[in-house]
Amino acid sequence: MQQASTADRPADGPPNVTLPRRVDAVLIDVGFTLSVYDPERIAAVVHALGVEVDPQRIEATQPALRHALSHSSWAFSPRGEGASRGQAFFAHLLTLAGAAAEAGALDAAAERLWQTHLADNLWSRPLPGAHEALALLRDAGLRLAVISNAEGTIDALLHRMDMRRHFEAVFDSTVVGVAKPDARIFQMALSALQVAGESAVMVGDSLKADVEGAQGAGVAAALLDPHDHHPGAQVPRFADLLAFARALVQGAMQ
């Protein structure tokens, strides 16, 4: 695939930077890239524990949590530090959403959300345009792989969202034992797709895990930044995956 276009910025910022001139493969993050946590499911889980929270207020936590996670390089995992930080994430989400609960109930609700998430990934609502973006990339002849810091449920999640069919390979950090930004997980994906780093691009929402991780592995990166949190980032920025896909494909046609 030849000659990718200049990125569309989500808002005013530094001069545009370009995607690679040649792209044969796209490595794609999942959370806040393909999907987001489901407010209705979260509200239903905690309601059973006596915690009341409005799904619309859960929805409204996305900008703040996007910003926090975009600076994080830690990997979610079922046990150890990953588990404690996963529970803390859900506790923070409930607090931001103004959840009403008796003393101690919020922590219990966060733990229940974490256990529910491990059994059936709560990041199960596809983001607008994600399906269209994947189809567009595949129709353009690009080879696709997922690289996600997750808890071993990403393959099943992609099947449930009817996205797995677009990917030749899926690299879930818990399954493969390596997490972004470690260069090895990017190298695993490149090896599986049989492409060189200079002919691939990583797209995701995290500066630490996706952008810095990819660059450390010799792979170009694009950042999804819908709330314009990173106007100074010296990589192509897009509002969502569909905007990225359109720019990449349209550039190849020029």
mmCIF file of C-alpha atoms in Angstrom, residues 49-236:
data_model
loop_
_atom_site.group_PDB
_atom_site.id
_atom_site.type_symbol
_atom_site.label_atom_id
_atom_site.label_comp_id
_atom_site.label_asym_id
_atom_site.label_seq_id
_atom_site.Cartn_x
_atom_site.Cartn_y
_atom_site.Cartn_z
ATOM 1 C CA LEU A 49 -25.108 -4.747 45.163
ATOM 2 C CA GLY A 50 -27.196 -1.733 46.095
ATOM 3 C CA VAL A 51 -25.041 0.807 44.263
ATOM 4 C CA GLU A 52 -26.989 3.202 42.072
ATOM 5 C CA VAL A 53 -25.354 4.990 39.165
ATOM 6 C CA ASP A 54 -26.763 6.573 36.022
ATOM 7 C CA PRO A 55 -25.447 4.949 32.810
ATOM 8 C CA GLN A 56 -25.299 8.397 31.192
ATOM 9 C CA ARG A 57 -22.955 9.562 33.943
ATOM 10 C CA ILE A 58 -20.826 6.457 33.382
ATOM 11 C CA GLU A 59 -20.716 7.437 29.711
ATOM 12 C CA ALA A 60 -19.549 10.912 30.709
ATOM 13 C CA THR A 61 -16.452 9.514 32.448
ATOM 14 C CA GLN A 62 -14.817 8.642 29.127
ATOM 15 C CA PRO A 63 -12.807 11.858 28.583
ATOM 16 C CA ALA A 64 -11.249 11.767 32.057
ATOM 17 C CA LEU A 65 -10.462 8.062 31.920
ATOM 18 C CA ARG A 66 -9.109 8.319 28.382
ATOM 19 C CA HIS A 67 -6.728 11.004 29.577
ATOM 20 C CA ALA A 68 -5.584 8.971 32.576
ATOM 21 C CA LEU A 69 -5.034 5.745 30.652
ATOM 22 C CA SER A 70 -3.287 7.497 27.761
ATOM 23 C CA HIS A 71 -0.366 8.197 30.103
ATOM 24 C CA SER A 72 -0.294 4.681 31.536
ATOM 25 C CA SER A 73 1.928 1.810 30.444
ATOM 26 C CA TRP A 74 0.797 -0.722 33.055
ATOM 27 C CA ALA A 75 -0.853 -3.911 31.894
ATOM 28 C CA PHE A 76 -4.163 -5.137 33.219
ATOM 29 C CA SER A 77 -3.845 -8.748 34.353
ATOM 30 C CA PRO A 78 -6.064 -11.161 36.300
ATOM 31 C CA ARG A 79 -3.793 -11.274 39.339
ATOM 32 C CA GLY A 80 -1.250 -9.273 41.319
ATOM 33 C CA GLU A 81 -0.734 -5.566 40.606
ATOM 34 C CA GLY A 82 -2.878 -5.775 37.489
ATOM 35 C CA ALA A 83 -5.854 -6.997 39.515
ATOM 36 C CA SER A 84 -5.505 -4.346 42.219
ATOM 37 C CA ARG A 85 -5.185 -1.606 39.634
ATOM 38 C CA GLY A 86 -8.092 -3.031 37.653
ATOM 39 C CA GLN A 87 -10.317 -2.831 40.715
ATOM 40 C CA ALA A 88 -9.027 0.682 41.391
ATOM 41 C CA PHE A 89 -9.958 1.650 37.830
ATOM 42 C CA PHE A 90 -13.566 0.590 38.343
ATOM 43 C CA ALA A 91 -13.710 2.285 41.754
ATOM 44 C CA HIS A 92 -12.481 5.505 40.134
ATOM 45 C CA LEU A 93 -15.025 5.139 37.330
ATOM 46 C CA LEU A 94 -17.877 4.757 39.838
ATOM 47 C CA THR A 95 -16.644 7.751 41.839
ATOM 48 C CA LEU A 96 -16.400 9.935 38.738
ATOM 49 C CA ALA A 97 -19.913 8.845 37.755
ATOM 50 C CA GLY A 98 -21.279 9.899 41.153
ATOM 51 C CA ALA A 99 -22.336 6.428 42.267
ATOM 52 C CA ALA A 100 -24.514 6.448 45.379
ATOM 53 C CA ALA A 101 -23.481 3.785 47.874
ATOM 54 C CA GLU A 102 -23.190 3.039 51.563
ATOM 55 C CA ALA A 103 -19.772 2.830 53.203
ATOM 56 C CA GLY A 104 -17.760 -0.064 51.809
ATOM 57 C CA ALA A 105 -20.252 -0.776 49.059
ATOM 58 C CA LEU A 106 -18.240 1.091 46.424
ATOM 59 C CA ASP A 107 -15.191 -1.115 46.969
ATOM 60 C CA ALA A 108 -17.367 -4.231 46.832
ATOM 61 C CA ALA A 109 -18.947 -2.984 43.607
ATOM 62 C CA ALA A 110 -15.528 -2.320 42.067
ATOM 63 C CA GLU A 111 -14.394 -5.822 42.966
ATOM 64 C CA ARG A 112 -17.573 -7.305 41.476
ATOM 65 C CA LEU A 113 -17.052 -5.313 38.278
ATOM 66 C CA TRP A 114 -13.499 -6.600 38.024
ATOM 67 C CA GLN A 115 -14.588 -10.212 38.456
ATOM 68 C CA THR A 116 -17.388 -9.709 35.924
ATOM 69 C CA HIS A 117 -14.902 -8.178 33.526
ATOM 70 C CA LEU A 118 -12.543 -11.149 33.852
ATOM 71 C CA ALA A 119 -15.389 -13.516 33.020
ATOM 72 C CA ASP A 120 -16.965 -11.475 30.227
ATOM 73 C CA ASN A 121 -15.038 -8.368 29.142
ATOM 74 C CA LEU A 122 -16.965 -5.189 30.049
ATOM 75 C CA TRP A 123 -15.345 -3.173 27.240
ATOM 76 C CA SER A 124 -17.956 -4.664 24.955
ATOM 77 C CA ARG A 125 -19.584 -1.689 23.244
ATOM 78 C CA PRO A 126 -18.081 -1.044 19.794
ATOM 79 C CA LEU A 127 -17.107 2.562 19.229
ATOM 80 C CA PRO A 128 -18.922 4.403 16.416
ATOM 81 C CA GLY A 129 -17.295 3.750 13.061
ATOM 82 C CA ALA A 130 -15.116 0.876 14.272
ATOM 83 C CA HIS A 131 -16.785 -1.787 12.136
ATOM 84 C CA GLU A 132 -16.671 0.454 9.067
ATOM 85 C CA ALA A 133 -13.017 1.275 9.698
ATOM 86 C CA LEU A 134 -11.979 -2.381 9.889
ATOM 87 C CA ALA A 135 -13.855 -3.218 6.692
ATOM 88 C CA LEU A 136 -12.254 -0.266 4.924
ATOM 89 C CA LEU A 137 -8.750 -1.294 5.957
ATOM 90 C CA ARG A 138 -9.279 -4.913 4.951
ATOM 91 C CA ASP A 139 -10.847 -3.955 1.616
ATOM 92 C CA ALA A 140 -7.731 -1.873 0.928
ATOM 93 C CA GLY A 141 -5.632 -5.033 1.221
ATOM 94 C CA LEU A 142 -4.046 -4.240 4.575
ATOM 95 C CA ARG A 143 -3.121 -7.009 6.992
ATOM 96 C CA LEU A 144 -4.459 -6.469 10.496
ATOM 97 C CA ALA A 145 -3.487 -7.645 13.966
ATOM 98 C CA VAL A 146 -4.616 -6.660 17.465
ATOM 99 C CA ILE A 147 -2.159 -5.792 20.226
ATOM 100 C CA SER A 148 -3.904 -5.260 23.558
ATOM 101 C CA ASN A 149 -2.900 -5.050 27.200
ATOM 102 C CA ALA A 150 -5.711 -7.154 28.583
ATOM 103 C CA GLU A 151 -6.731 -10.076 30.779
ATOM 104 C CA GLY A 152 -6.939 -12.974 28.348
ATOM 105 C CA THR A 153 -10.438 -12.208 27.028
ATOM 106 C CA ILE A 154 -9.711 -10.122 23.933
ATOM 107 C CA ASP A 155 -10.121 -12.920 21.389
ATOM 108 C CA ALA A 156 -13.544 -13.805 22.802
ATOM 109 C CA LEU A 157 -14.505 -10.119 22.959
ATOM 110 C CA LEU A 158 -13.633 -9.583 19.304
ATOM 111 C CA HIS A 159 -15.746 -12.584 18.334
ATOM 112 C CA ARG A 160 -18.667 -11.223 20.368
ATOM 113 C CA MET A 161 -18.401 -7.833 18.645
ATOM 114 C CA ASP A 162 -18.117 -9.531 15.212
ATOM 115 C CA MET A 163 -14.652 -8.055 14.662
ATOM 116 C CA ARG A 164 -12.405 -11.107 14.965
ATOM 117 C CA ARG A 165 -12.884 -12.016 11.293
ATOM 118 C CA HIS A 166 -10.949 -8.912 10.255
ATOM 119 C CA PHE A 167 -7.747 -9.902 12.079
ATOM 120 C CA GLU A 168 -5.088 -12.407 11.139
ATOM 121 C CA ALA A 169 -3.711 -12.482 14.678
ATOM 122 C CA VAL A 170 -4.566 -11.288 18.185
ATOM 123 C CA PHE A 171 -1.945 -10.546 20.848
ATOM 124 C CA ASP A 172 -3.474 -10.284 24.320
ATOM 125 C CA SER A 173 -0.769 -9.449 26.871
ATOM 126 C CA THR A 174 -2.010 -11.990 29.426
ATOM 127 C CA VAL A 175 -2.043 -14.752 26.803
ATOM 128 C CA VAL A 176 1.378 -14.028 25.292
ATOM 129 C CA GLY A 177 3.070 -12.967 28.533
ATOM 130 C CA VAL A 178 4.345 -9.611 27.246
ATOM 131 C CA ALA A 179 2.643 -6.231 27.462
ATOM 132 C CA LYS A 180 2.946 -2.916 25.660
ATOM 133 C CA PRO A 181 5.184 -0.910 25.607
ATOM 134 C CA ASP A 182 7.594 -3.893 25.547
ATOM 135 C CA ALA A 183 8.952 -4.115 22.000
ATOM 136 C CA ARG A 184 8.580 -7.898 22.016
ATOM 137 C CA ILE A 185 4.791 -7.851 21.693
ATOM 138 C CA PHE A 186 5.057 -5.648 18.594
ATOM 139 C CA GLN A 187 7.716 -7.947 17.160
ATOM 140 C CA MET A 188 5.420 -10.932 17.733
ATOM 141 C CA ALA A 189 2.733 -9.239 15.661
ATOM 142 C CA LEU A 190 5.132 -8.284 12.873
ATOM 143 C CA SER A 191 6.418 -11.853 12.746
ATOM 144 C CA ALA A 192 2.904 -13.279 12.589
ATOM 145 C CA LEU A 193 1.992 -10.958 9.715
ATOM 146 C CA GLN A 194 5.398 -11.416 8.062
ATOM 147 C CA VAL A 195 5.920 -7.693 7.592
ATOM 148 C CA ALA A 196 8.784 -5.381 8.466
ATOM 149 C CA GLY A 197 8.391 -2.709 11.128
ATOM 150 C CA GLU A 198 8.886 0.101 8.636
ATOM 151 C CA SER A 199 5.875 -1.047 6.596
ATOM 152 C CA ALA A 200 3.481 -1.201 9.570
ATOM 153 C CA VAL A 201 1.681 1.367 11.699
ATOM 154 C CA MET A 202 0.256 1.017 15.209
ATOM 155 C CA VAL A 203 -2.949 2.880 16.067
ATOM 156 C CA GLY A 204 -4.288 3.328 19.580
ATOM 157 C CA ASP A 205 -5.232 5.807 22.275
ATOM 158 C CA SER A 206 -2.237 5.535 24.639
ATOM 159 C CA LEU A 207 0.873 7.670 24.313
ATOM 160 C CA LYS A 208 2.829 5.316 26.574
ATOM 161 C CA ALA A 209 1.646 1.881 25.488
ATOM 162 C CA ASP A 210 0.766 2.428 21.839
ATOM 163 C CA VAL A 211 2.841 5.337 20.559
ATOM 164 C CA GLU A 212 6.036 5.018 22.590
ATOM 165 C CA GLY A 213 5.802 1.226 22.557
ATOM 166 C CA ALA A 214 5.486 1.063 18.780
ATOM 167 C CA GLN A 215 8.233 3.590 18.186
ATOM 168 C CA GLY A 216 10.540 1.625 20.471
ATOM 169 C CA ALA A 217 9.932 -1.397 18.261
ATOM 170 C CA GLY A 218 10.672 0.527 15.060
ATOM 171 C CA VAL A 219 6.997 0.854 14.094
ATOM 172 C CA ALA A 220 5.269 4.121 13.184
ATOM 173 C CA ALA A 221 2.297 5.139 15.311
ATOM 174 C CA ALA A 222 -0.929 7.106 15.083
ATOM 175 C CA LEU A 223 -2.812 8.408 18.113
ATOM 176 C CA LEU A 224 -6.571 8.470 18.605
ATOM 177 C CA ASP A 225 -7.226 11.688 20.517
ATOM 178 C CA PRO A 226 -10.935 12.578 20.264
ATOM 179 C CA HIS A 227 -10.852 15.071 23.146
ATOM 180 C CA ASP A 228 -7.659 16.789 21.986
ATOM 181 C CA HIS A 229 -5.761 15.859 25.127
ATOM 182 C CA HIS A 230 -2.409 15.733 23.320
ATOM 183 C CA PRO A 231 -2.121 18.694 20.935
ATOM 184 C CA GLY A 232 1.674 18.594 21.206
ATOM 185 C CA ALA A 233 2.056 14.930 20.264
ATOM 186 C CA GLN A 234 4.436 14.593 17.326
ATOM 187 C CA VAL A 235 2.489 11.781 15.679
ATOM 188 C CA PRO A 236 -0.567 11.796 13.422
#
